[in-house]
PDB file of C-alpha atoms in Angstrom:
ATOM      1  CA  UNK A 184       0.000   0.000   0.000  1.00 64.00           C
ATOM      2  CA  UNK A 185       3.351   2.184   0.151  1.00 82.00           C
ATOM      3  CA  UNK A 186       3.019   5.078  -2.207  1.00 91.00           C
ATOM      4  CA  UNK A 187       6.831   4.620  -2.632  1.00 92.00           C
ATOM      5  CA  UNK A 188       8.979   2.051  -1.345  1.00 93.00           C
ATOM      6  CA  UNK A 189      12.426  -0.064  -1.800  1.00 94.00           C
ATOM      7  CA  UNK A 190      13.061  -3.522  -1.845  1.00 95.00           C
ATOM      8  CA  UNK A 191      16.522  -4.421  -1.860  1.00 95.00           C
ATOM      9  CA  UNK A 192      17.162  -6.763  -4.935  1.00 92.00           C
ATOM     10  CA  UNK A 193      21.016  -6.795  -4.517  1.00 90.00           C
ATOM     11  CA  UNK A 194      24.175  -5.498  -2.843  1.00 92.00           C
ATOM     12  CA  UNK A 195      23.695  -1.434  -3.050  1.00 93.00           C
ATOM     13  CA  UNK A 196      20.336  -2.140  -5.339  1.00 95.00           C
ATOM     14  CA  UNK A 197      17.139  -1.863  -5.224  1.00 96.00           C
ATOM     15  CA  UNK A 198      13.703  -2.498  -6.580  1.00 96.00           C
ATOM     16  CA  UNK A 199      11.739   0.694  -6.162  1.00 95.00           C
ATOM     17  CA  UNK A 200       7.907   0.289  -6.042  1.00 95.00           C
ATOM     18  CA  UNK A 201       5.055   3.482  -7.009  1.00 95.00           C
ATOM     19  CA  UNK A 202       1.544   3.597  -7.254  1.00 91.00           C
ATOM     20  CA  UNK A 203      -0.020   2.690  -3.363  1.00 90.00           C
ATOM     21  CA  UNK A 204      -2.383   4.847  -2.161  1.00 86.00           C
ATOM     22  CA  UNK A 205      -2.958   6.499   1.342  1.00 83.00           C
ATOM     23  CA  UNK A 206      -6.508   5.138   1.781  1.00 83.00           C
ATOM     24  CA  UNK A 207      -4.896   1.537   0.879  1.00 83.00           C
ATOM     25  CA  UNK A 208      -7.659   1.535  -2.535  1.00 86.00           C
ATOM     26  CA  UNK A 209      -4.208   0.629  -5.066  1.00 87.00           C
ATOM     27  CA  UNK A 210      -1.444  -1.414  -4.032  1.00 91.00           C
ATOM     28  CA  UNK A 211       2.206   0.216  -4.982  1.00 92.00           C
ATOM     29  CA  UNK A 212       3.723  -1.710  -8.063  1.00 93.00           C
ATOM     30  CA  UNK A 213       7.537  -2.345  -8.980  1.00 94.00           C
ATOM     31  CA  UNK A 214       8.281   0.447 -10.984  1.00 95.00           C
ATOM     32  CA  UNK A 215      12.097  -0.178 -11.643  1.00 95.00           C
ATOM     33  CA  UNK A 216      14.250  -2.919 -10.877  1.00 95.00           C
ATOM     34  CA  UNK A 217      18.241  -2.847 -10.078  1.00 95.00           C
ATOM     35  CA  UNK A 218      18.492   0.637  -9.647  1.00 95.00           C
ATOM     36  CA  UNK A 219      22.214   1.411  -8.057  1.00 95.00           C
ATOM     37  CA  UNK A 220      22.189   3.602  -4.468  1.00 94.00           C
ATOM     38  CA  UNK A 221      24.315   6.220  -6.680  1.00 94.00           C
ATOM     39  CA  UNK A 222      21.005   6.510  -9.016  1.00 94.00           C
ATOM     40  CA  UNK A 223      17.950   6.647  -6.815  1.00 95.00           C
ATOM     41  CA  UNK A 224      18.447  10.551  -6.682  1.00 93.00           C
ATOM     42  CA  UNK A 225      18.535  10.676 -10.782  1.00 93.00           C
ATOM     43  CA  UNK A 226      15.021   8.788 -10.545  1.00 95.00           C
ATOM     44  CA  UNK A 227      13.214  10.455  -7.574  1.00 95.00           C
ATOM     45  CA  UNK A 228      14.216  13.908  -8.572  1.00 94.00           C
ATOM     46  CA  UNK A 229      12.304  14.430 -11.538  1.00 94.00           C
ATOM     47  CA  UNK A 230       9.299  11.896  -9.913  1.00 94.00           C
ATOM     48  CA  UNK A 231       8.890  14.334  -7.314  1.00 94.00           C
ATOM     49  CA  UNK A 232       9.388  17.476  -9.150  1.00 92.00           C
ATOM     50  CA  UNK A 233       6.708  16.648 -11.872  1.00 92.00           C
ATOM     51  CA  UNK A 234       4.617  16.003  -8.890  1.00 94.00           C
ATOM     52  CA  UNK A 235       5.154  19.337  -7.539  1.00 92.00           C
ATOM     53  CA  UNK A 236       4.435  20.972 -10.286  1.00 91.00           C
ATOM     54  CA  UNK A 237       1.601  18.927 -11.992  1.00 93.00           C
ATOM     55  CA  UNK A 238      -0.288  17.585  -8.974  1.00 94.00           C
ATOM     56  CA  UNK A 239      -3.861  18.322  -8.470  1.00 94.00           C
ATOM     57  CA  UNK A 240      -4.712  20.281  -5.459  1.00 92.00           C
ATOM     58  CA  UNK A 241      -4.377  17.474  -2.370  1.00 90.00           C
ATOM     59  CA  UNK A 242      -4.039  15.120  -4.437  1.00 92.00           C
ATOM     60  CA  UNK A 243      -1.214  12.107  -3.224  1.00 92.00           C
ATOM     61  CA  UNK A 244       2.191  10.738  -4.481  1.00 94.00           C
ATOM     62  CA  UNK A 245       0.472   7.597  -5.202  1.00 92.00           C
ATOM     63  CA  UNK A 246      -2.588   9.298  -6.674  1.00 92.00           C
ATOM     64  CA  UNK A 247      -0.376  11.538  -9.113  1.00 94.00           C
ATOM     65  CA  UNK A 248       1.414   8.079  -9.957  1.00 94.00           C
ATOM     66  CA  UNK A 249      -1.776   6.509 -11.161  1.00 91.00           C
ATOM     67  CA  UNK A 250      -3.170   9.252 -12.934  1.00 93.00           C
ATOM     68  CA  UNK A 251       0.277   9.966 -15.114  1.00 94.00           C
ATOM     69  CA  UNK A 252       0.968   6.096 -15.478  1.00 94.00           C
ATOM     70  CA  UNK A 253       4.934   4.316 -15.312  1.00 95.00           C
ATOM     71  CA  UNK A 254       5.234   5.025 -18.914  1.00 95.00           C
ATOM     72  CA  UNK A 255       5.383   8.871 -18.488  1.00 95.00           C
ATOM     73  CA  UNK A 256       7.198   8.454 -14.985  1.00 95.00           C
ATOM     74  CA  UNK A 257       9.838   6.561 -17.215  1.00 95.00           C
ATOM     75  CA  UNK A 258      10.243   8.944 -19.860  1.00 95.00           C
ATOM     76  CA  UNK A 259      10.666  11.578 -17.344  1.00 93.00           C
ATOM     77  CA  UNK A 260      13.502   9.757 -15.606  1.00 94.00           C
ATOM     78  CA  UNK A 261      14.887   8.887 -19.243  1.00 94.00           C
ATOM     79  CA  UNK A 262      14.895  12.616 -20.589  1.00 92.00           C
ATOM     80  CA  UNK A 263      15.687  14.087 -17.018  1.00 90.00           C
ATOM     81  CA  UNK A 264      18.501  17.033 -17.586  1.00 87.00           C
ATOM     82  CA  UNK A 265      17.408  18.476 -13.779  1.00 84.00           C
ATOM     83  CA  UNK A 266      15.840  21.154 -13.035  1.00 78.00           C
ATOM     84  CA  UNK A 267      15.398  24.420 -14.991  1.00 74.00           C
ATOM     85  CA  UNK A 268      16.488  27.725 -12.987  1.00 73.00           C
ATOM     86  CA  UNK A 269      14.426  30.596 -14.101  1.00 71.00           C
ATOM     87  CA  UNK A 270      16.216  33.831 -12.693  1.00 71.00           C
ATOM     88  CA  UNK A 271      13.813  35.205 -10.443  1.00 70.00           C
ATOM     89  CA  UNK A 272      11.868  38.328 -11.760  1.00 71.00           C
ATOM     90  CA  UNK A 273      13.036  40.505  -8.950  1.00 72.00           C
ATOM     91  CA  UNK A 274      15.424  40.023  -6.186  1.00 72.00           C
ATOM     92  CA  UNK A 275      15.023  41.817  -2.475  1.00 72.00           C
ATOM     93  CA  UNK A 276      17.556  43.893  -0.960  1.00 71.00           C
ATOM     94  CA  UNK A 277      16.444  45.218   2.327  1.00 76.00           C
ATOM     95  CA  UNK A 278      18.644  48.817   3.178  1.00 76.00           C
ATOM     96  CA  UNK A 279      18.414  50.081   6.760  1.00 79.00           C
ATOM     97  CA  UNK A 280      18.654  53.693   6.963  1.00 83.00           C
ATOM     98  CA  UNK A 281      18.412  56.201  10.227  1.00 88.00           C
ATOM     99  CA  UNK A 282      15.501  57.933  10.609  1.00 90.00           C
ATOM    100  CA  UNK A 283      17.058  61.197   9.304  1.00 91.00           C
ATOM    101  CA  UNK A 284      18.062  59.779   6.623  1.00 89.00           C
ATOM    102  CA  UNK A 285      15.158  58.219   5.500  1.00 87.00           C
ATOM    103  CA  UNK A 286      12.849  61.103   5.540  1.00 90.00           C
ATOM    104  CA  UNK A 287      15.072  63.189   3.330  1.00 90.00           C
ATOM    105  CA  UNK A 288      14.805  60.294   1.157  1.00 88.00           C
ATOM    106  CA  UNK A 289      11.105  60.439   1.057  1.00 89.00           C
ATOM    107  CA  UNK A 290      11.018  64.283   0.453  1.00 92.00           C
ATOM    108  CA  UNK A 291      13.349  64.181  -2.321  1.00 93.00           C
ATOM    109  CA  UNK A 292      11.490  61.650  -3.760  1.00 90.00           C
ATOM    110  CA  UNK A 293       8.246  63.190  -3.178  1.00 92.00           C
ATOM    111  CA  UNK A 294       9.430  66.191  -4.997  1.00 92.00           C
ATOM    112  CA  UNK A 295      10.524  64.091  -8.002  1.00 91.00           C
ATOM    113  CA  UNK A 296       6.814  62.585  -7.650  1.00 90.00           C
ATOM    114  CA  UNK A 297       8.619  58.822  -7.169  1.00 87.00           C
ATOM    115  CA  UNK A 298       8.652  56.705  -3.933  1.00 86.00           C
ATOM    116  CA  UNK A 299      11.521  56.499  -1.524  1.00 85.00           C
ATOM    117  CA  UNK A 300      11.873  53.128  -2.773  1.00 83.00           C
ATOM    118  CA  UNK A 301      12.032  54.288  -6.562  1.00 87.00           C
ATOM    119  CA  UNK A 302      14.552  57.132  -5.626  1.00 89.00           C
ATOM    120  CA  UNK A 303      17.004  54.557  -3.874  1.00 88.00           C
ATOM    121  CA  UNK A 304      16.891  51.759  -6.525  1.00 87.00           C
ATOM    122  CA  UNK A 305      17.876  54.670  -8.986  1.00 90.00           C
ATOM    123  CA  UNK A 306      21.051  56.149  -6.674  1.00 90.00           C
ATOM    124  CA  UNK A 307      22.118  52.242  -5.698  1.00 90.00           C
ATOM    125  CA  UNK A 308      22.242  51.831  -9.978  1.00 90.00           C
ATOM    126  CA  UNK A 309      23.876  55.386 -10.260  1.00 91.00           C
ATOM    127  CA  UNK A 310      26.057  54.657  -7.877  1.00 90.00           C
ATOM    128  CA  UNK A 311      27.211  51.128  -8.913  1.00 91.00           C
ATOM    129  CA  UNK A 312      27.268  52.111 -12.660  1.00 91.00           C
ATOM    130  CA  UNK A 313      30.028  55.220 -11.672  1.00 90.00           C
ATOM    131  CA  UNK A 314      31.899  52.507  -9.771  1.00 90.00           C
ATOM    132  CA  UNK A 315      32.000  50.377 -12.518  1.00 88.00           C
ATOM    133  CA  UNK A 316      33.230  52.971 -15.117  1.00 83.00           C
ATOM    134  CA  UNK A 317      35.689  53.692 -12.562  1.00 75.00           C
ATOM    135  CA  UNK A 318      34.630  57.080 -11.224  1.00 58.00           C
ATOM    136  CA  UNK A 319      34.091  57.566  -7.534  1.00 53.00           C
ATOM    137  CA  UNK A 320      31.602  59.679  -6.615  1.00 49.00           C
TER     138      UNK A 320
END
């Protein structure tokens, strides 16, 4: 009833079985056999990562496994290159700034009709764009 489980099937090997579900209605079945300790990462990573990102809302490891079927779980694991990193749209950067300091920030910007936050993105690129020409300001 194991949504995933190993069997060993030989010295650093094993027999991995998908498919069981949580409310024991499917049994899990052998989905690979004689897969090396070294490789179980290669086949779980893109197992769970399709799951993550084509699972229905709730829905179980064993649930997902029935609905996609071995053959796409193998050709997944056969075509697997890892995952895909998508720079993020925007990155944080907190700044800390006195009190002071801030709110001549804000009425700068308010005269320029930007925010504070607008205002210091704009000096932080000034800034690093002089220091990379290789003027100091």
């Amino acid at each position: 009833m194991a949504e995933l489980g190993l069997v060993g099937d030989g010295p650093n090997s094993y027999q991995i079985w998908l498919g069981g579900t949580p409310n024991q209605t499917q049994l899990a079945r052998s989905f690979m056999d004689k897969v090396k300790v070294q490789d179980l990462e290669n086949v779980f990573e893109p197992l769970f990562y399709y799951w993550k990102q084509k699972r229905q809302p709730k829905e179980s490891f064993g649930d997902f496994t029935a609905r996609i079927g071995f053959e796409k779980f193998k050709e997944l694991v056969d075509k697997w290159e890892g995952v895909v990193q998508t720079p993020p749209a925007r990155y944080n950067l907190k700044l800390f700034a006195d009190k002071e300091t801030y709110e001549a920030m804000d009425e700068l910007a308010k005269l320029q009709n930007k925010s504070a936050h607008q205002l210091a993105i704009e000096v932080i690129r000034n800034f690093v764009a002089s220091q990379q020409n290789g003027k100091s300001e």
